[in-house]
PDB file of C-alpha atoms in Angstrom:
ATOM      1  CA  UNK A1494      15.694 -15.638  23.289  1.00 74.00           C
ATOM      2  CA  UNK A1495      15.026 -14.262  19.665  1.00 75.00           C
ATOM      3  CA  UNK A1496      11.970 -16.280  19.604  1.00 72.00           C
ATOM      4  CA  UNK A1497      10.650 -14.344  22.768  1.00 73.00           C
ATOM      5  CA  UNK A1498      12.041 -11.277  21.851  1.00 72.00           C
ATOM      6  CA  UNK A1499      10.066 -11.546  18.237  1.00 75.00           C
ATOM      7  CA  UNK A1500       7.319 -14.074  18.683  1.00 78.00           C
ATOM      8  CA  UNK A1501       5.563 -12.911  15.911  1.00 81.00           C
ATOM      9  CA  UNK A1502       7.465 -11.943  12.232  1.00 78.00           C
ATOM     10  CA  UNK A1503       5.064  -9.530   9.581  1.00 81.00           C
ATOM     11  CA  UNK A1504       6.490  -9.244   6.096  1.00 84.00           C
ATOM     12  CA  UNK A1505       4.361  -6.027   4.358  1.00 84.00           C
ATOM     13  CA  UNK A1506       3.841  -5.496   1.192  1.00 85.00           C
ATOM     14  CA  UNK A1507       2.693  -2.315  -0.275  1.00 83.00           C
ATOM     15  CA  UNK A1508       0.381  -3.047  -2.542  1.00 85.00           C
ATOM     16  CA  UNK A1509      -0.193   1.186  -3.416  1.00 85.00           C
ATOM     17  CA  UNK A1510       3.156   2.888  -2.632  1.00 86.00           C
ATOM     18  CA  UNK A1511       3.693   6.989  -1.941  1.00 87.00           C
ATOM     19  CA  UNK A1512       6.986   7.916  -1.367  1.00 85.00           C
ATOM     20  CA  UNK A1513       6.652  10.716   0.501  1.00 89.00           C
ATOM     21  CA  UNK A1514       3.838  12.373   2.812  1.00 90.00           C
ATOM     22  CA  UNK A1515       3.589  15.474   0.334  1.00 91.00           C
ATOM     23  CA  UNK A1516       2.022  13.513  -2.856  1.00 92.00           C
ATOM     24  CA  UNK A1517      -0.231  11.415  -0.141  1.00 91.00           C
ATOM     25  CA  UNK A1518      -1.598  14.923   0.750  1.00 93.00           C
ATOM     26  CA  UNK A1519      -1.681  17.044  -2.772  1.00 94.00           C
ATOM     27  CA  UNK A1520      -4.861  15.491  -3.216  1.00 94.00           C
ATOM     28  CA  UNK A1521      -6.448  17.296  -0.542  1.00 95.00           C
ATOM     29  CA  UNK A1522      -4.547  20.352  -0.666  1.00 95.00           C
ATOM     30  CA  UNK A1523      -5.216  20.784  -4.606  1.00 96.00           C
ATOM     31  CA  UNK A1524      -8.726  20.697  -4.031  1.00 96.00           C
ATOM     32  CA  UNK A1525      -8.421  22.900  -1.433  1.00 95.00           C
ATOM     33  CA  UNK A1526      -6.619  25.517  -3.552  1.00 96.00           C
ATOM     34  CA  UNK A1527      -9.888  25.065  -6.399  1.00 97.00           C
ATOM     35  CA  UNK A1528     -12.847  25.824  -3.867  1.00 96.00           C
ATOM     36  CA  UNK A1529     -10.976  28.323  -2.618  1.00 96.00           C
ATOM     37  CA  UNK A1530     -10.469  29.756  -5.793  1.00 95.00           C
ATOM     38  CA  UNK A1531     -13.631  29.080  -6.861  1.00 95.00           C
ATOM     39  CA  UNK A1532     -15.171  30.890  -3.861  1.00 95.00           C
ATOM     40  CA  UNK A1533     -13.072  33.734  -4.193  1.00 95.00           C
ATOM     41  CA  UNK A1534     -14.357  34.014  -8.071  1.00 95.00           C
ATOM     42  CA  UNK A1535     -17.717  34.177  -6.584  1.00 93.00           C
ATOM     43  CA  UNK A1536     -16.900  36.771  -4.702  1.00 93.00           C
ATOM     44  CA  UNK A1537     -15.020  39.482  -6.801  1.00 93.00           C
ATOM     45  CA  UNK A1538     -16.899  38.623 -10.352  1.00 91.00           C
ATOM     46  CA  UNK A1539     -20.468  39.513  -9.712  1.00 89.00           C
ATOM     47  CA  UNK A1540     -22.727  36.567 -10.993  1.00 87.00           C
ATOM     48  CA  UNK A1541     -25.856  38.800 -12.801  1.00 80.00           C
ATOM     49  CA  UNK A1542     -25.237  40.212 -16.087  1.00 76.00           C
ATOM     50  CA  UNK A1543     -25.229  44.199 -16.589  1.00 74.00           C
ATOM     51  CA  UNK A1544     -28.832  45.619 -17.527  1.00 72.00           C
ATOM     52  CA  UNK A1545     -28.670  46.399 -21.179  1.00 69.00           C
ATOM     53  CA  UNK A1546     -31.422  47.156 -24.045  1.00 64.00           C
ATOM     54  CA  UNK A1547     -29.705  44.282 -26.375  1.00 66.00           C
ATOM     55  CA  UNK A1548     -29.824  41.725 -22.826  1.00 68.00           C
ATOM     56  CA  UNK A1549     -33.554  42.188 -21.539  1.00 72.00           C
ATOM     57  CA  UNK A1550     -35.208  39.542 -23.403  1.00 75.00           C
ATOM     58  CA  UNK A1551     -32.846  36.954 -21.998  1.00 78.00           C
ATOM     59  CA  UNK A1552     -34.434  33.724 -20.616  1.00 84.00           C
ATOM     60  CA  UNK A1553     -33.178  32.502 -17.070  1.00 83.00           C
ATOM     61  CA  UNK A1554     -31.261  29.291 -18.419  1.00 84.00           C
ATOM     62  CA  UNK A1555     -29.420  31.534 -21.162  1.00 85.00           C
ATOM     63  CA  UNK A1556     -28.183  34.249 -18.228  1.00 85.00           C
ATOM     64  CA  UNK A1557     -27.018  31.642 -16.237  1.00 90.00           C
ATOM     65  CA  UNK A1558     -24.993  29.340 -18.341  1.00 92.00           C
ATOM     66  CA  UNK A1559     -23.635  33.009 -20.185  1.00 88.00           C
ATOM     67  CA  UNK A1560     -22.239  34.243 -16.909  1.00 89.00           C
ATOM     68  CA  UNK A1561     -21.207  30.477 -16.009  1.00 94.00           C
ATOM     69  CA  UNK A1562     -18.796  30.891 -19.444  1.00 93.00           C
ATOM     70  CA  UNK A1563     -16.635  33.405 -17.523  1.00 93.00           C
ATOM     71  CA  UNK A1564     -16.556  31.251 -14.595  1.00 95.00           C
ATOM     72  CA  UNK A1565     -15.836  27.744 -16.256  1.00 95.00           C
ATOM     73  CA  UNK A1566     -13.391  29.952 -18.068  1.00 96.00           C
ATOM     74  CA  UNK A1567     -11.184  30.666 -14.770  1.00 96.00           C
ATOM     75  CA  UNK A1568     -12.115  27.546 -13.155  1.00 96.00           C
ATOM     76  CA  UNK A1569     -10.267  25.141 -16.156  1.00 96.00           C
ATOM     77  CA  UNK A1570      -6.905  27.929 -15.706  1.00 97.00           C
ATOM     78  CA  UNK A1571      -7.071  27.519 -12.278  1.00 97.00           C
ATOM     79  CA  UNK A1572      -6.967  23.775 -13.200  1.00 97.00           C
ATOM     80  CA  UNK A1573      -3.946  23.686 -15.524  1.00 97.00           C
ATOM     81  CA  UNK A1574      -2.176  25.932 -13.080  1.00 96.00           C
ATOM     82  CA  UNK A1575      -2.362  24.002  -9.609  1.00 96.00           C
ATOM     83  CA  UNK A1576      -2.330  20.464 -11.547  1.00 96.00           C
ATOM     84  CA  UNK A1577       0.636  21.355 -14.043  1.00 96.00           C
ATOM     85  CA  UNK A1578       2.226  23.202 -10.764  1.00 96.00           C
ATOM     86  CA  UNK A1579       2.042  19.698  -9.061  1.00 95.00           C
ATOM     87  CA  UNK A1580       3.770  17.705 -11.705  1.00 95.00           C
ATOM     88  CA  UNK A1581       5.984  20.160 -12.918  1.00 95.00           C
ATOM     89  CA  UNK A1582       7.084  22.375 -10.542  1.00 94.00           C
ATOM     90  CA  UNK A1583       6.314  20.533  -7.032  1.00 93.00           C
ATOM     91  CA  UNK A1584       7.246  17.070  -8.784  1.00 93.00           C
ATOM     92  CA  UNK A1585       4.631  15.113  -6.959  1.00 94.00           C
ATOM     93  CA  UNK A1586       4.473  11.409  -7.705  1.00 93.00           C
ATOM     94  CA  UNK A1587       1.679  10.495 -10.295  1.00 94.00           C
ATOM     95  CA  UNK A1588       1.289   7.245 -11.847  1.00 93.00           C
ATOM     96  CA  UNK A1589      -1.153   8.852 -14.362  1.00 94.00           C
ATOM     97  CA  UNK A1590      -0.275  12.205 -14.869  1.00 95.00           C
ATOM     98  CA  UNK A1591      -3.118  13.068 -17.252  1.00 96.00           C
ATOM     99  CA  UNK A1592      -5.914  11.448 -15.672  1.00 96.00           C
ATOM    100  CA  UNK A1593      -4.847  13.907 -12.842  1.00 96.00           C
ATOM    101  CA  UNK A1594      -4.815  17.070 -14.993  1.00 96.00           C
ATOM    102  CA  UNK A1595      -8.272  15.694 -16.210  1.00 97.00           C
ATOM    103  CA  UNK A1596      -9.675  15.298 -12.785  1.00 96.00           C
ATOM    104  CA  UNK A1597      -8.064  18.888 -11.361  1.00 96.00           C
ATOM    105  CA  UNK A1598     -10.118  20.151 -14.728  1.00 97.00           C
ATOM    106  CA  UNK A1599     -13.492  18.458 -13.635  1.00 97.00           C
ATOM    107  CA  UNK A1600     -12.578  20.204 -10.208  1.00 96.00           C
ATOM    108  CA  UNK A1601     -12.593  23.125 -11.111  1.00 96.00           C
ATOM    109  CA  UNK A1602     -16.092  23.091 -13.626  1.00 96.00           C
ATOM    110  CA  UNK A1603     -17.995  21.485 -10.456  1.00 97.00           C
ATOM    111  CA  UNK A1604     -16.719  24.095  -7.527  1.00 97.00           C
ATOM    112  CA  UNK A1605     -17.213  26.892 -10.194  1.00 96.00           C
ATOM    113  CA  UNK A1606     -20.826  25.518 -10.513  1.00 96.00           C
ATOM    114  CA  UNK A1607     -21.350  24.960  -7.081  1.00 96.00           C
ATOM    115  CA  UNK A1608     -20.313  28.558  -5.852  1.00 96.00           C
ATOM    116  CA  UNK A1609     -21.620  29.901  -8.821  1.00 95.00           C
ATOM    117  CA  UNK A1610     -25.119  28.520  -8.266  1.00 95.00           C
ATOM    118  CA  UNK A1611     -25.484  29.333  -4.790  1.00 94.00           C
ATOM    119  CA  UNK A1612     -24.195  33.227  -5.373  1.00 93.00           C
ATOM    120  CA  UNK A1613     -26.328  33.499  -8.565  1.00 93.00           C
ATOM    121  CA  UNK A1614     -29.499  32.155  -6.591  1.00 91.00           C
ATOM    122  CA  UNK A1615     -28.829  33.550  -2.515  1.00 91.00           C
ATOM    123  CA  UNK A1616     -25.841  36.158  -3.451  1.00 88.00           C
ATOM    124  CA  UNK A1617     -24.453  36.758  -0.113  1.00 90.00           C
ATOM    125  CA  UNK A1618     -26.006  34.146   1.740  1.00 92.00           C
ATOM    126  CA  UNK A1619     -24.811  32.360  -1.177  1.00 92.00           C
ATOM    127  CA  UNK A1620     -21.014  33.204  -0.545  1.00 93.00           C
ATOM    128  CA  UNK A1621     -21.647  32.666   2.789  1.00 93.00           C
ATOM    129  CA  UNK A1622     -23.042  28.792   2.167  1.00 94.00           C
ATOM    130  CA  UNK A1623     -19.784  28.330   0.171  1.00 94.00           C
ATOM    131  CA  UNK A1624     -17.485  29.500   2.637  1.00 95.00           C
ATOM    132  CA  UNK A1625     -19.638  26.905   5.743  1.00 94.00           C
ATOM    133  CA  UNK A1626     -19.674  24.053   2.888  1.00 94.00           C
ATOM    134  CA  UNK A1627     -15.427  24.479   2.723  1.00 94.00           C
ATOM    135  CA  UNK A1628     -15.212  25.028   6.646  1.00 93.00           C
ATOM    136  CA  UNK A1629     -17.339  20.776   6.742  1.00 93.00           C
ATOM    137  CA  UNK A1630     -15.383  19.538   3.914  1.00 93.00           C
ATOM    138  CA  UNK A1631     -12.108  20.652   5.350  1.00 92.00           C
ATOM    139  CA  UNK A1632     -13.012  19.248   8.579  1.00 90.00           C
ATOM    140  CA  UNK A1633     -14.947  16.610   7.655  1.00 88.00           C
ATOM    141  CA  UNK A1634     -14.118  14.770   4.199  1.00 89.00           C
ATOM    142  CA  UNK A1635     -10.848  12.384   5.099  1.00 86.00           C
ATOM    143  CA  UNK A1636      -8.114  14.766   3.904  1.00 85.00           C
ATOM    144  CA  UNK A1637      -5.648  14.733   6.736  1.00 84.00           C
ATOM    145  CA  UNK A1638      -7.718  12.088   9.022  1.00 84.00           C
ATOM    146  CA  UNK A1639      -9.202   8.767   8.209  1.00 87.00           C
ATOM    147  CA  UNK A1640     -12.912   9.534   8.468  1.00 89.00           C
ATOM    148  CA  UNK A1641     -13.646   6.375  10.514  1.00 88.00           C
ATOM    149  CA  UNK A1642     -12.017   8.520  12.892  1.00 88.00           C
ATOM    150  CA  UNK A1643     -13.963  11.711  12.651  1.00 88.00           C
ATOM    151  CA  UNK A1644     -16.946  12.956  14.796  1.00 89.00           C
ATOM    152  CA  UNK A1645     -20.346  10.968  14.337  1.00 90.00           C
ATOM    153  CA  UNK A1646     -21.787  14.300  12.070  1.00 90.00           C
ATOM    154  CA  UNK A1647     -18.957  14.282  10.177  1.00 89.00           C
ATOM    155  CA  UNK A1648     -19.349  10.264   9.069  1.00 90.00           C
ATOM    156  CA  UNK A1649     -23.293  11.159   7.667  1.00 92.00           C
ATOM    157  CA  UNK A1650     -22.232  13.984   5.748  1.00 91.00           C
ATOM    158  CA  UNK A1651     -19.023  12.544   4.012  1.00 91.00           C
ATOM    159  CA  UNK A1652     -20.875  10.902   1.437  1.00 91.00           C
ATOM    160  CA  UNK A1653     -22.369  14.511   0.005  1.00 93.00           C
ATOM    161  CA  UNK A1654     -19.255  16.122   0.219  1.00 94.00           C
ATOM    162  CA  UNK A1655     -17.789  16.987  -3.151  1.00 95.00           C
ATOM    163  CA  UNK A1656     -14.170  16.878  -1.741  1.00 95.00           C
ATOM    164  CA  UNK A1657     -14.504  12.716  -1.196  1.00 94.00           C
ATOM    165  CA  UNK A1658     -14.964  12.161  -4.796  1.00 96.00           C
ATOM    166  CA  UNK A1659     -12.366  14.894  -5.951  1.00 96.00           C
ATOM    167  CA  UNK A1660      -9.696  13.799  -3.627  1.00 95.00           C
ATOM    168  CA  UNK A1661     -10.329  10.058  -4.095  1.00 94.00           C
ATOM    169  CA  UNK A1662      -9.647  10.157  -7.854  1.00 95.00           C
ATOM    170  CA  UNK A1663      -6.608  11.987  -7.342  1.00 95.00           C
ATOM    171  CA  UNK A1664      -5.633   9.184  -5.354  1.00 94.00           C
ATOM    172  CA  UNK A1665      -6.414   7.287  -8.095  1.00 94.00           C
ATOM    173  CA  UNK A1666      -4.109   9.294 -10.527  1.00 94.00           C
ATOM    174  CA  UNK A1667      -0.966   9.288  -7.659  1.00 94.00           C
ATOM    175  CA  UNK A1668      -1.072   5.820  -6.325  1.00 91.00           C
ATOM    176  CA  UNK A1669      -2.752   3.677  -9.040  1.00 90.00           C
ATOM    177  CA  UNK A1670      -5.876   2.862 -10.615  1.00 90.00           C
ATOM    178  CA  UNK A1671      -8.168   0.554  -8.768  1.00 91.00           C
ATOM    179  CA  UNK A1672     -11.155  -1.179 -10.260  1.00 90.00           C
ATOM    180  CA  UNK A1673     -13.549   1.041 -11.647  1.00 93.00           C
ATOM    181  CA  UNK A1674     -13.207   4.205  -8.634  1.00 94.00           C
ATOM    182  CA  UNK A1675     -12.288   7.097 -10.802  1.00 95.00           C
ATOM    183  CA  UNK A1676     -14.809   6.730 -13.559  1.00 95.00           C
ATOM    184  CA  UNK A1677     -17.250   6.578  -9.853  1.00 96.00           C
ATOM    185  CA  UNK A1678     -15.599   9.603  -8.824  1.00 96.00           C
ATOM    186  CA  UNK A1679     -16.111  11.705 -12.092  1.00 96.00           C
ATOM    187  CA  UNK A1680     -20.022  10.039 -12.377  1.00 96.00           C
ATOM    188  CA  UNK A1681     -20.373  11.416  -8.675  1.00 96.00           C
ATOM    189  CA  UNK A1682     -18.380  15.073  -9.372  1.00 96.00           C
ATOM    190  CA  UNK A1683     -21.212  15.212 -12.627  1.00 96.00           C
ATOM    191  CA  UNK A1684     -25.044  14.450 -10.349  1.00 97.00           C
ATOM    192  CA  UNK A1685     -23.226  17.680  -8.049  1.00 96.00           C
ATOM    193  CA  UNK A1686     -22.622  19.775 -11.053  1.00 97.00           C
ATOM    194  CA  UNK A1687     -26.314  19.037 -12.601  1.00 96.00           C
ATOM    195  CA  UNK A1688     -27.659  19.321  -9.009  1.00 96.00           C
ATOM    196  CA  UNK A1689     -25.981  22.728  -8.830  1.00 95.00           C
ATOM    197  CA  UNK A1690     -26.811  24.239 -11.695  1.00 95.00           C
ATOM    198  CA  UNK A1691     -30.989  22.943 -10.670  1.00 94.00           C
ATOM    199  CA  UNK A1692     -30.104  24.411  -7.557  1.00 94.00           C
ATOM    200  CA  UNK A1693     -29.265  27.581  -9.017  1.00 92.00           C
ATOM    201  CA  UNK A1694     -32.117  27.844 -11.641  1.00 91.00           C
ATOM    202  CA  UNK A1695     -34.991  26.914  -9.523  1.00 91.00           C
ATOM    203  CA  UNK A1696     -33.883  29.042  -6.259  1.00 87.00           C
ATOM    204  CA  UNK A1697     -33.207  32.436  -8.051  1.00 81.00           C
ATOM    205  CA  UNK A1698     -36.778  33.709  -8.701  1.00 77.00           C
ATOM    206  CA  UNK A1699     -37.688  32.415  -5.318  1.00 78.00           C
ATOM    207  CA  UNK A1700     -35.232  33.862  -3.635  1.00 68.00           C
ATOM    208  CA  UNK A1701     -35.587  37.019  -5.240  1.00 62.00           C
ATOM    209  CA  UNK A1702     -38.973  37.119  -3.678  1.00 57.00           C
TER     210      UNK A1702
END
């Protein structure tokens, strides 16, 4: 009888362990918090620099990494204060507590690029490209759903979506390191922060136009 009530015995055993459902899911909701806030940077610090006499012989590269200062600036606080917030105040479990304040810092330089770029080169089309990129990402990038499970559309663009990489190194941080995935992650998080910042130097003259 307890053979054909339990034909079949499974012993599990967790190789990764989270012990509750609220540090499995910090990883997407603190990147969440950074594009918003990086969006909403965008939005109420304008992204060109104030004609002046001593300013108008300026070259492109030198107004847009100036202005990116200001934004880098906020985007590293915004960093300290939603990573630090985890650990300290939300008491998430982290395995490696400062390789996820490192990560939340990369984070926040690459979103702050990304929305920076695209409002520096398309302004409000710009803002309006950040907000449709969060709206995919959100959707689309594995945060609450496996993304084997996801719509077909979904599945192609997951591998360009900035959120994979950020969330998957937190992961990393939270659960434990495997093989080389987080120095992948941050190698990934830097080709979209030197693809932004191309993005937003080759588009703004152009666009202008």
């Amino acid at each position: 009888a307890e053979y054909l009530a339990s034909p079949v015995k499974m012993k599990t055993e967790v190789i990764y362990p989270i012990e509750t459902y609220g540090s499995a899911m910090a990883p997407f909701y603190t990147v969440l918090a950074q594009w918003v806030g990086a969006l909403l940077t965008a939005v109420l610090i304008k992204t060109q620099v104030k004609k002046r006499d001593d300013l108008q012989n300026l070259k492109m590269d030198e107004r847009f990494f100036g202005r990116y200062g200001l934004y880098m600036f906020i985007g590293l606080a915004q960093a300290l204060i939603v990573s630090l917030g985890d650990l300290l105040y939300v008491g998430i479990q982290c395995e490696h507590p400062v390789l996820f304040v490192l990560q939340a810092c990369m984070n926040g330089l690459v979103f702050m690029m990304i929305n920076y770029a695209l409002a520096f080169a398309l302004e409000n089309i710009g803002l309006g490209a950040g907000v449709i990129i969060l709206v995919l990402q959100v959707a689309g990038s594995g945060g609450t759903y496996p993304v084997e499970v996801l719509p077909r559309v979904f599945q192609i663009l997951y591998p360009a979506m900035p959120f994979r990489y950020s969330m998957n190194a937190m992961r990393e941080c939270i659960a434990g390191t495997y093989g080389h995935t987080y120095a992948k992650c941050m190698g990934a998080l830097c080709l979209f922060f030197i693809g932004a910042a191309v993005f937003g130097l080759v588009l703004h003259k152009p666009a202008k136009w």
